[in-house]
mmCIF file of C-alpha atoms and ligand atoms in Angstrom:
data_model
loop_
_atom_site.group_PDB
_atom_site.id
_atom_site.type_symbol
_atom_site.label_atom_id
_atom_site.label_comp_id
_atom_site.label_asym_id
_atom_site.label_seq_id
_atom_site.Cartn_x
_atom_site.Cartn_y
_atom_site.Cartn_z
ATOM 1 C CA UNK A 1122 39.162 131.507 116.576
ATOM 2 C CA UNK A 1123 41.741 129.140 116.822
ATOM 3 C CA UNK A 1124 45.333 129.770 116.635
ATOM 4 C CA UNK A 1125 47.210 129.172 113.400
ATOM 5 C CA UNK A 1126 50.340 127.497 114.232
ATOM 6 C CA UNK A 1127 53.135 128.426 111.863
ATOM 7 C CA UNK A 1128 56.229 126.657 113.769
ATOM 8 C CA UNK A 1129 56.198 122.950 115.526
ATOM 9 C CA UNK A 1130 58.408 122.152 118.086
ATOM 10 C CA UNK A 1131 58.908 118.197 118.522
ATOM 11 C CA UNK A 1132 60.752 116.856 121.599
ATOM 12 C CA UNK A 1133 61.529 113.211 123.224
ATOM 13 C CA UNK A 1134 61.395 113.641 126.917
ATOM 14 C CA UNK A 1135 61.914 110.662 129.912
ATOM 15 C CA UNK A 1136 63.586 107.611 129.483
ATOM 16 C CA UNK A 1137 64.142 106.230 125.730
ATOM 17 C CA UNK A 1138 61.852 104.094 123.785
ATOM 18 C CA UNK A 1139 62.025 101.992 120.598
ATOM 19 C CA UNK A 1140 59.872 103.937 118.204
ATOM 20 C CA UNK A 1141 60.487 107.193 119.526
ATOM 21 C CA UNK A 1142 62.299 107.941 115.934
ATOM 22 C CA UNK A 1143 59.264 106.943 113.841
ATOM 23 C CA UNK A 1144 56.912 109.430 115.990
ATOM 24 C CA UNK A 1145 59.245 112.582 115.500
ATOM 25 C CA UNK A 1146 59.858 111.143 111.639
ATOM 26 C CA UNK A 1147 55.841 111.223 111.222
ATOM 27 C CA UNK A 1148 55.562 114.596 113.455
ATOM 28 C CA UNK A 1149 58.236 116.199 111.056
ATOM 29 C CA UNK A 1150 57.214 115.248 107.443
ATOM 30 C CA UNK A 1151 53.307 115.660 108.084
ATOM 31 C CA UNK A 1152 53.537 119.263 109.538
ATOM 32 C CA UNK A 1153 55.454 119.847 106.612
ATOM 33 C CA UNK A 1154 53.312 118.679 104.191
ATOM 34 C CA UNK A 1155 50.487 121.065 106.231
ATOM 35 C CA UNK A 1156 52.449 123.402 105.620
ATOM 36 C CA UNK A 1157 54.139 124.596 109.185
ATOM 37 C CA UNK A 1158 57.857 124.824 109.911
ATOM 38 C CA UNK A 1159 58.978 121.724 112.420
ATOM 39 C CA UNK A 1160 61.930 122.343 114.571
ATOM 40 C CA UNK A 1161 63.510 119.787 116.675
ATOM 41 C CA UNK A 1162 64.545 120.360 120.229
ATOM 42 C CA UNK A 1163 67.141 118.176 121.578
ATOM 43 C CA UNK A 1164 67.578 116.443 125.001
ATOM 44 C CA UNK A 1165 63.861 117.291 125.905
ATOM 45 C CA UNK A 1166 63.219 120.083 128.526
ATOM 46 C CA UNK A 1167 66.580 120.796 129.376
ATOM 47 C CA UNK A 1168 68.171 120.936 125.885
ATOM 48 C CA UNK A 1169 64.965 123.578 125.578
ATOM 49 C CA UNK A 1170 66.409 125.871 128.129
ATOM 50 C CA UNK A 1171 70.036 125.170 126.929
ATOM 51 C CA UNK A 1172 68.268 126.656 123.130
ATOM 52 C CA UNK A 1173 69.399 123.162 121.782
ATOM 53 C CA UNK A 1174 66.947 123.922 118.804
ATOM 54 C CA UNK A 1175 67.350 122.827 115.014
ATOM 55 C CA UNK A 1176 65.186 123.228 112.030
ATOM 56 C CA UNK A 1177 64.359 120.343 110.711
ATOM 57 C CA UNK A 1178 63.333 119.251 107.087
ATOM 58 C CA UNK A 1179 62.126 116.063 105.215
ATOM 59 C CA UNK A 1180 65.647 114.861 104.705
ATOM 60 C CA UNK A 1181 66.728 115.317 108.908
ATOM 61 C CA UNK A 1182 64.372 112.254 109.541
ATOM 62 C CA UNK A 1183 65.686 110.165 106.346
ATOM 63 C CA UNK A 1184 66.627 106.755 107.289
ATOM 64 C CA UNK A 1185 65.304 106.704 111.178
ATOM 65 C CA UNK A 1186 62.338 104.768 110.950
ATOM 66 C CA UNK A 1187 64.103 101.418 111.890
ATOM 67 C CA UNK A 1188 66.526 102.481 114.550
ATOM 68 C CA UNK A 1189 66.160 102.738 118.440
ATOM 69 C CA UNK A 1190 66.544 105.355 120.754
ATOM 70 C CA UNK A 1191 65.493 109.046 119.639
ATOM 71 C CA UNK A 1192 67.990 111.542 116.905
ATOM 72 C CA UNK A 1193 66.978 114.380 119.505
ATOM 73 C CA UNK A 1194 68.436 112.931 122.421
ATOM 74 C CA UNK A 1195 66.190 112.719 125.622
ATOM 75 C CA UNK A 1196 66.826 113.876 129.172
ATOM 76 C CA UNK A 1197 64.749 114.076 132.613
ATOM 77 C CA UNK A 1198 64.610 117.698 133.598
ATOM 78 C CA UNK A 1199 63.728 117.822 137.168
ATOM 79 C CA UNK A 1200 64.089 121.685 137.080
ATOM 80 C CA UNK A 1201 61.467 121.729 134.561
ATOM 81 C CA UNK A 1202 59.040 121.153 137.847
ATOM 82 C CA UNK A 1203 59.732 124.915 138.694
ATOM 83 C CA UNK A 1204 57.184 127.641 137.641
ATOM 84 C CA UNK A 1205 60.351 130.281 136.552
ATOM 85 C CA UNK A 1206 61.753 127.677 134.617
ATOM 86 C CA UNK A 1207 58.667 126.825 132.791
ATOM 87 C CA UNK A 1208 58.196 130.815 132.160
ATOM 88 C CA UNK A 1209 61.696 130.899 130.717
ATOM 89 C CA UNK A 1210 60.937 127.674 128.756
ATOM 90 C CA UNK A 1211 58.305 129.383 126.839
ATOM 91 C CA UNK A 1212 59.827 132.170 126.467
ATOM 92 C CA UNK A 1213 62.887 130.553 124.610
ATOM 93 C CA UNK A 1214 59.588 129.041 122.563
ATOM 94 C CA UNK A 1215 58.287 132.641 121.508
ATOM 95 C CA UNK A 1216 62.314 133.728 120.941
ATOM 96 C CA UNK A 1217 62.070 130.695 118.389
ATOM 97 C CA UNK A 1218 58.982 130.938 116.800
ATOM 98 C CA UNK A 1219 58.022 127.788 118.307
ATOM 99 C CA UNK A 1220 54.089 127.870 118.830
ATOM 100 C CA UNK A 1221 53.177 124.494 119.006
ATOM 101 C CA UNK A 1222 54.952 121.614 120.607
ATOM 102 C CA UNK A 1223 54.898 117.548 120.658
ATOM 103 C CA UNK A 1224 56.559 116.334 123.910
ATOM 104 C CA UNK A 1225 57.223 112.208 123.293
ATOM 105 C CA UNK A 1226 57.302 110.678 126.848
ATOM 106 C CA UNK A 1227 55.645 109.523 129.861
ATOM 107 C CA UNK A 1228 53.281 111.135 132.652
ATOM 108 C CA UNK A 1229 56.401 113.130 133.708
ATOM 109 C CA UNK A 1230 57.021 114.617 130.700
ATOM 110 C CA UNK A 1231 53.326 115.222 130.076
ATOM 111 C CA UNK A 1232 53.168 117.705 133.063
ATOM 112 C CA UNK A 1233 56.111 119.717 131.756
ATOM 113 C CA UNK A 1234 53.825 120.308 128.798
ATOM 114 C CA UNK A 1235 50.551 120.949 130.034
ATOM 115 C CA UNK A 1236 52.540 123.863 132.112
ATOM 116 C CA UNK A 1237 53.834 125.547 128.668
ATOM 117 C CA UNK A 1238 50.428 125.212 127.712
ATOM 118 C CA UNK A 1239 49.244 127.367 130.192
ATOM 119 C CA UNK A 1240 52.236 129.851 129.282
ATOM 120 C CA UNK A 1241 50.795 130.237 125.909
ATOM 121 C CA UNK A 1242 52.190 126.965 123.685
ATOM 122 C CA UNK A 1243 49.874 124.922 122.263
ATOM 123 C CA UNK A 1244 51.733 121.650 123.330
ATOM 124 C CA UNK A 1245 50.276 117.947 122.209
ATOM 125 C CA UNK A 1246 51.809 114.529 124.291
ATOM 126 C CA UNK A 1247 52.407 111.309 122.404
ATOM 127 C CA UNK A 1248 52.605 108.294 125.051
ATOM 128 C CA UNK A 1249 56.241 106.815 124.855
ATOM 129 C CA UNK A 1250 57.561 104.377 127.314
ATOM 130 C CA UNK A 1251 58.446 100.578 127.065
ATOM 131 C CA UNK A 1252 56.882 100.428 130.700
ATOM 132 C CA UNK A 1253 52.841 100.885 129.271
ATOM 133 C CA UNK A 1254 52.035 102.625 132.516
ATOM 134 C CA UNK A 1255 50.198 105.613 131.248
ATOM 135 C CA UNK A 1256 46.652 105.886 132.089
ATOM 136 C CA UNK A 1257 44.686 107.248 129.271
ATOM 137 C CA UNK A 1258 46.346 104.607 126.472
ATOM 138 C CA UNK A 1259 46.341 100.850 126.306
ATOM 139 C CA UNK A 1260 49.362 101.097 123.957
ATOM 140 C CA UNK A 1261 52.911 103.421 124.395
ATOM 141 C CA UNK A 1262 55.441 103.569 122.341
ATOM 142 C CA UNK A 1263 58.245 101.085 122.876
ATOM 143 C CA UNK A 1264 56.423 98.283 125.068
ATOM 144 C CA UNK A 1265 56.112 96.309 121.901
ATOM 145 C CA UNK A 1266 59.431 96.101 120.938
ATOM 146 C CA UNK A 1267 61.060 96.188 124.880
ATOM 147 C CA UNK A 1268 58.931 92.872 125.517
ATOM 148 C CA UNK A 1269 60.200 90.938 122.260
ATOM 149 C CA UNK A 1270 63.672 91.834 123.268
ATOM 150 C CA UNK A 1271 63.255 90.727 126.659
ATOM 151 C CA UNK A 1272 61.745 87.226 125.673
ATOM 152 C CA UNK A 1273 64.233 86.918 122.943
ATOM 153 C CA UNK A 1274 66.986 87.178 126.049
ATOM 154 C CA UNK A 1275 64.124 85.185 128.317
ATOM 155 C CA UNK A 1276 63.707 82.141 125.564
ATOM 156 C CA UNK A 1277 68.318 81.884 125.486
ATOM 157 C CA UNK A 1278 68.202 81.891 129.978
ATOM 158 C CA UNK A 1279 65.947 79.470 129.768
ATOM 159 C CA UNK A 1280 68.135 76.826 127.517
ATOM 160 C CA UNK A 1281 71.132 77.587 129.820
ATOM 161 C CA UNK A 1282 68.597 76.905 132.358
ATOM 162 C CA UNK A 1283 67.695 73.670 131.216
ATOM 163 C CA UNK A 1284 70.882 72.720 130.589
ATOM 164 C CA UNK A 1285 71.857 73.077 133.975
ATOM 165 C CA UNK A 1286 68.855 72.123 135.803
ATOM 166 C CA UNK A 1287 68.790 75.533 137.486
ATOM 167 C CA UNK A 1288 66.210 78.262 138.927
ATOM 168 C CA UNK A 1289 66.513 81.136 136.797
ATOM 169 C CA UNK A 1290 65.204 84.731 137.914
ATOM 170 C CA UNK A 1291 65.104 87.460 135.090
ATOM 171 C CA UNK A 1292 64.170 90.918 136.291
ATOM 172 C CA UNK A 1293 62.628 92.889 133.848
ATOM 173 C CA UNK A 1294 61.890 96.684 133.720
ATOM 174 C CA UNK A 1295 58.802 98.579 133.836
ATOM 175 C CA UNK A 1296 59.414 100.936 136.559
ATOM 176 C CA UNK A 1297 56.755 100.439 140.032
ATOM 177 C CA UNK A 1298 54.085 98.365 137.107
ATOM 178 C CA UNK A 1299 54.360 94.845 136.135
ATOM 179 C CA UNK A 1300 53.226 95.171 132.282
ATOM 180 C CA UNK A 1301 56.545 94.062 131.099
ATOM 181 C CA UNK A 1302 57.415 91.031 133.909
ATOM 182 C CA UNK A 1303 53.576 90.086 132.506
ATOM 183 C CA UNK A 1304 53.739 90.004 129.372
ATOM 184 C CA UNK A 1305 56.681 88.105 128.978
ATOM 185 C CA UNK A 1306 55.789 85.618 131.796
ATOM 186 C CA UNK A 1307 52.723 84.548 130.166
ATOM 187 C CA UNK A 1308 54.918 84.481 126.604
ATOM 188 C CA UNK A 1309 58.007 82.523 128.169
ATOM 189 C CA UNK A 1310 55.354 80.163 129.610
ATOM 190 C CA UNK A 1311 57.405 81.084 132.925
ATOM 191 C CA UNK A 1312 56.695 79.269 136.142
ATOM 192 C CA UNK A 1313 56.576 82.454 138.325
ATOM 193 C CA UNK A 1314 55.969 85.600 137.647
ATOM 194 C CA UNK A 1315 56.416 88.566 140.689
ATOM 195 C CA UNK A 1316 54.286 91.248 140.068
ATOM 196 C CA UNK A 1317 54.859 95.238 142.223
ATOM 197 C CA UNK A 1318 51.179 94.983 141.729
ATOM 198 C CA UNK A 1319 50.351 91.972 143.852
ATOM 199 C CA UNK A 1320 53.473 90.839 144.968
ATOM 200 C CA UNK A 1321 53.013 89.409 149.067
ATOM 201 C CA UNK A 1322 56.706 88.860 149.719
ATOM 202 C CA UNK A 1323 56.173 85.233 150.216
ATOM 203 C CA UNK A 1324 59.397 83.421 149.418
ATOM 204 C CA UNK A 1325 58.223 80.413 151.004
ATOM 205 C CA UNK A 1326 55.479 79.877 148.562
ATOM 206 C CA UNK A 1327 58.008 79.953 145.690
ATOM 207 C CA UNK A 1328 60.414 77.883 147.348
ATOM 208 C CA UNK A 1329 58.242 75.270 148.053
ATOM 209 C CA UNK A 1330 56.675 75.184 144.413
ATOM 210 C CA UNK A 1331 60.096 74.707 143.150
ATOM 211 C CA UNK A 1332 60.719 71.432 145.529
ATOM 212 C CA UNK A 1333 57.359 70.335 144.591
ATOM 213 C CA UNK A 1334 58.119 70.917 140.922
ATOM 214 C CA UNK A 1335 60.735 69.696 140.772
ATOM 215 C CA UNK A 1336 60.141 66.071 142.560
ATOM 216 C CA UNK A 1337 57.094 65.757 139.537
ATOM 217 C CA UNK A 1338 60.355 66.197 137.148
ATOM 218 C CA UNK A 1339 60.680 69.808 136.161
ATOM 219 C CA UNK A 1340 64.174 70.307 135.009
ATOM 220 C CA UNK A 1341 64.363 73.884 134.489
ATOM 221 C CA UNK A 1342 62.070 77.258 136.472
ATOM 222 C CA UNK A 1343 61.846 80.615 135.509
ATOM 223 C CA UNK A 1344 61.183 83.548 137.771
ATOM 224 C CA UNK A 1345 60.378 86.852 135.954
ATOM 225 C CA UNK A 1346 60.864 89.455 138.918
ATOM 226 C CA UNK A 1347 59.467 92.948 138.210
ATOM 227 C CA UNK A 1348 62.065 95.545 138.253
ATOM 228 C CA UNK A 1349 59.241 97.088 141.017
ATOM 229 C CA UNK A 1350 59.878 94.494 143.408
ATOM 230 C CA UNK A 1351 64.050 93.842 142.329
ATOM 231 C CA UNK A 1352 66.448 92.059 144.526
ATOM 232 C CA UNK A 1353 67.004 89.129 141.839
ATOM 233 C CA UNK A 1354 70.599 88.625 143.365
ATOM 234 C CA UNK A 1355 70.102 88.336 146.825
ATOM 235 C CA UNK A 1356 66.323 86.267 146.482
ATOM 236 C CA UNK A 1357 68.435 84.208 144.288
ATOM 237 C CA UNK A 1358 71.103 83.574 146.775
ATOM 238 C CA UNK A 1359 68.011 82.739 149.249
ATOM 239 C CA UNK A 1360 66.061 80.012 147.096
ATOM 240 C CA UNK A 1361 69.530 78.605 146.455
ATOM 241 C CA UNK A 1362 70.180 78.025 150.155
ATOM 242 C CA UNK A 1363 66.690 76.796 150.842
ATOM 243 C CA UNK A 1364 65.991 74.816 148.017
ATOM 244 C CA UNK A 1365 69.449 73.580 147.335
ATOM 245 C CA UNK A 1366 68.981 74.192 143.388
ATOM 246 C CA UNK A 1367 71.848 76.287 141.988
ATOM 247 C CA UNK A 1368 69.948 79.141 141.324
ATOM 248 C CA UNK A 1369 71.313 82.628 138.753
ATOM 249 C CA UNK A 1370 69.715 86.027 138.614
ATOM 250 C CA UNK A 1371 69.946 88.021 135.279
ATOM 251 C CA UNK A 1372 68.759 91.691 135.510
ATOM 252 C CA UNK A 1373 68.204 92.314 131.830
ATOM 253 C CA UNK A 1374 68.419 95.801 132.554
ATOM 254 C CA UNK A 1375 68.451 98.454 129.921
ATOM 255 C CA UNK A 1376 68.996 96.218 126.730
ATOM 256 C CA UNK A 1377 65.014 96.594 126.766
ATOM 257 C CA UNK A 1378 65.017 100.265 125.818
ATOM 258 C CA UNK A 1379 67.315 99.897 122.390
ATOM 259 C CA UNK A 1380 67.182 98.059 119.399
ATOM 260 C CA UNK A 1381 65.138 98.033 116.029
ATOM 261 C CA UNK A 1382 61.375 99.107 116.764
ATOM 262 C CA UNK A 1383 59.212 96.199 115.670
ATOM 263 C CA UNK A 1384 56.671 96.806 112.940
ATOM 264 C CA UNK A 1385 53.929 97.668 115.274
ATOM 265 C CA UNK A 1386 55.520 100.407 117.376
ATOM 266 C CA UNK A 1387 57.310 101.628 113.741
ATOM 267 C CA UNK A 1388 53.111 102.042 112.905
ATOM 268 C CA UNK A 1389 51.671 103.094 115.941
ATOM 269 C CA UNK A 1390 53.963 105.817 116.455
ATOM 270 C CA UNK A 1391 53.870 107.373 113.116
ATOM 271 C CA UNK A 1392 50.272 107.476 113.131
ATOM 272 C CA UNK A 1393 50.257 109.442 116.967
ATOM 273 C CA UNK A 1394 53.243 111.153 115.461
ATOM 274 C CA UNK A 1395 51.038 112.503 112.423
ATOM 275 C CA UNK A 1396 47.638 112.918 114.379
ATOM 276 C CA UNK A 1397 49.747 114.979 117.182
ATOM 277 C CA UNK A 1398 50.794 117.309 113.928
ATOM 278 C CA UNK A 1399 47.053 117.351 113.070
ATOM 279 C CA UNK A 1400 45.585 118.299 116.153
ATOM 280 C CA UNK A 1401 48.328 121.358 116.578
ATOM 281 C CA UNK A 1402 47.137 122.221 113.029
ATOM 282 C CA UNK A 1403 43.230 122.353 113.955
ATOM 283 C CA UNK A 1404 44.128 124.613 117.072
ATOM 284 C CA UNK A 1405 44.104 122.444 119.716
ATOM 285 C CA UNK A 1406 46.314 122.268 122.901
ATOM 286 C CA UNK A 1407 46.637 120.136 125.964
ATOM 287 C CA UNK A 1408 46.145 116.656 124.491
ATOM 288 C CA UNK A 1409 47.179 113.558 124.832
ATOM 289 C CA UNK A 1410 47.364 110.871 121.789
ATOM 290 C CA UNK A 1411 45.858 107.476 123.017
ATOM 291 C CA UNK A 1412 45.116 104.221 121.635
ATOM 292 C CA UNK A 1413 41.982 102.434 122.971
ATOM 293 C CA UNK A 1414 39.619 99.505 121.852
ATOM 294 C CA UNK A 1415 41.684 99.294 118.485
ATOM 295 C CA UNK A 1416 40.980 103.492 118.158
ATOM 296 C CA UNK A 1417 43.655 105.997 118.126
ATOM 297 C CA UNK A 1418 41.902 108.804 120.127
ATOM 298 C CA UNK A 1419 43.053 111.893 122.298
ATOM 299 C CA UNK A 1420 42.181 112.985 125.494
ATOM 300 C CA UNK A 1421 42.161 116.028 127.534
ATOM 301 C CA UNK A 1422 45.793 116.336 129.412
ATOM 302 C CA UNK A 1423 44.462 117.028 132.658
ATOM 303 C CA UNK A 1424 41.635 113.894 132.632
ATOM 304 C CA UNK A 1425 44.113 112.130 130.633
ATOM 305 C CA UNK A 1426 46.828 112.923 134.152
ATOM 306 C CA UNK A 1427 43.826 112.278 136.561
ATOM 307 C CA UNK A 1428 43.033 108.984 135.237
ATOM 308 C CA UNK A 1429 44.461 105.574 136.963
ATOM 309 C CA UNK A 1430 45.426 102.605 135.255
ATOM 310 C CA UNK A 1431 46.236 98.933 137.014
ATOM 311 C CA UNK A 1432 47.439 95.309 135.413
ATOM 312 C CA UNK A 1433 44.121 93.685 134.163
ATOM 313 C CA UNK A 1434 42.828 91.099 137.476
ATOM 314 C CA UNK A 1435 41.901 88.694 134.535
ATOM 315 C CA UNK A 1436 45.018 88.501 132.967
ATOM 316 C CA UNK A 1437 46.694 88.110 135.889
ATOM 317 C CA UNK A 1438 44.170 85.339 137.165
ATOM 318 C CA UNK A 1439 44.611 83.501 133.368
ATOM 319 C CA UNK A 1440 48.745 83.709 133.926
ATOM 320 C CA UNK A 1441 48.615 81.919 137.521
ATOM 321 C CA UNK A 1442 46.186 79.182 135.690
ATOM 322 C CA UNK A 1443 48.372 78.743 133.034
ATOM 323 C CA UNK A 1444 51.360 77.651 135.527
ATOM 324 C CA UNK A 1445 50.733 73.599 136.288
ATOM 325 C CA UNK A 1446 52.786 70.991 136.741
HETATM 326 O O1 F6P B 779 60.680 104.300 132.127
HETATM 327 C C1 F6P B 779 61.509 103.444 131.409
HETATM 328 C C2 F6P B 779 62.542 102.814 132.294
HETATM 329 O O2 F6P B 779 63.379 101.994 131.507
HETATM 330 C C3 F6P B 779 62.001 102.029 133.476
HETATM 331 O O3 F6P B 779 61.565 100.739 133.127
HETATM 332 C C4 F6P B 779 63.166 102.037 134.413
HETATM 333 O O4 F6P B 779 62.726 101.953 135.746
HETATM 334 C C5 F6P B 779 63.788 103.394 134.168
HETATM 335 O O5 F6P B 779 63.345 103.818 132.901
HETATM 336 C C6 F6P B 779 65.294 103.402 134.199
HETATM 337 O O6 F6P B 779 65.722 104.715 134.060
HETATM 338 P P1 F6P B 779 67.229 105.143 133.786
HETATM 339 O O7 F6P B 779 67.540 104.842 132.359
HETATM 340 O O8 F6P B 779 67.235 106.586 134.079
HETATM 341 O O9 F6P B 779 68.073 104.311 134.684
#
């Protein structure tokens, strides 16, 4: 038979994402209206150990829904990797009642959960990262918002740009994958965008498709760098001496992780956020919410950890067509 969870834990785990407050919001009020006590655990993993554990009712996740970052604070808990600190971890769980548990976060914080599973604690994982580099989903929790506030930033370089008849390089997050630098480099209608993915550390190429560009005309160019491959400073200070163009680098840095979620991350996460509650309530354990061919789905953690995800060749081939001059 399967086991009747009376008390939901709900963490945020891993670096921040825009959203992250509408999940735990939707994770909160449904298991309430099922019925089962929610409690919130700050600072993920390690506020766990530290018993940073609240109850938390309809009102606690009032007024949330349109603000960034996460109420329960988040953390990276690299002595959550240990198997005695996982034992104590559920432990503190069974102390507080806590017999189900939503962990918010990346692949990281996925494997913290799949080991209380094992302990005993029913534990459920909601994708949530701006970078989109978890396997098993084609949407996370933040992306959407992180790329409009980069391109927001990207669309204001580029007038300065123009202005100045510069090279610009923005470096974007997204960890090792290029999801971010790709997205907005097809959206800025950028004239190069460096990819970790396929990047072959040929300067020379760039350089000498700025000359060319710029002898048709081309006032302004816009490198989005991948945080994966970085250096924006000193590749800057390189095309400047080769090219002679003045040339600025802007690492946009963590501005991408805050801000107000946009609509669609608001939705998206509320709706893992309530399924996460519903699959704790049916019994289940050692999922993972995803969102595939327009379906919001869940998968086995430990296919879900297995599986590999890379940028999509086509989109990548339709982005280099895209740049003519
Ligand atoms: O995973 C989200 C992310 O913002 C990455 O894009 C970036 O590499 C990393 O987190 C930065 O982490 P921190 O905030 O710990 O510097």
């Amino acid at each position: 038979m399967a086991k009747k969870i009376k008390t939901i834990g709900v963490l945020t785990s891993g670096g921040d994402a825009p959203g992250m407050n509408a999940a735990v919001r939707a994770v909160v009020r449904t298991s309430i209206t099922e019925g089962i006590r929610v409690k919130g655990i700050m600072r993920g993993f390690a506020g766990l150990l530290d018993e940073e554990i609240k109850e938390m009712d309809s009102f606690s996740v009032a007024d949330i829904i349109n603000r960034g970052g996460t109420i329960l604070y988040t953390a990276r808990c690299k002595a959550f990797m240990e198997e005695s600190v996982q034992r104590q971890a559920a432990e503190i769980c069974r102390k507080h009642e806590i017999d189900g548990l939503v962990v918010i976060g990346g692949d990281g914080s996925f494997r913290g959960a799949r080991s209380l599973a094992r302990l005993g604690i029913n534990t459920i994982g909601i994708p949530g990262t701006i970078d989109l580099d978890i396997a098993c989903t084609d949407y996370t929790i933040g992306f959407d918002t992180a790329i409009n506030t980069a391109i927001d930033a990207i669309d204001k370089i580029r007038d300065t740009s123009t202005s100045h008849e510069r090279v610009s390089i923005v470096e974007v997050m997204g960890r090792h994958a290029g999801y971010i630098a790709l997205w907005c480099g097809i959206a800025s209608g950028a004239e190069e965008i460096l990819l970790p993915e396929y990047y072959d550390h040929d300067e020379q190429r760039i350089i000498d498709k700025i000359i060319e560009h710029r002898k048709k005309g081309k006032r302004h160019h816009i490198i989005i760098n991948a945080e994966g491959i970085g250096h924006s400073v000193s590749m800057a200070a390189r095309i400047e001496a080769a090219t002679g163009i003045e040339t600025r680098a802007t690492i946009l840095g963590h501005m991408q992780r805050g801000g107000m979620p946009s609509c669609k991350d608001r939705v998206y996460a509320s709706i893992m956020g309530a399924k996460a509650a519903h699959l704790l309530k049916e019994g289940k354990s050692e999922r993972i919410i995803a969102y595939q061919h327009g379906e919001f789905i869940d998968y086995d953690i430990e296919d879900a950890l297995a599986m590999e995800k890379s940028l999509p060749e086509e989109y990548v081939a339709i982005s280099r067509g895209l740049i003519r001059f």
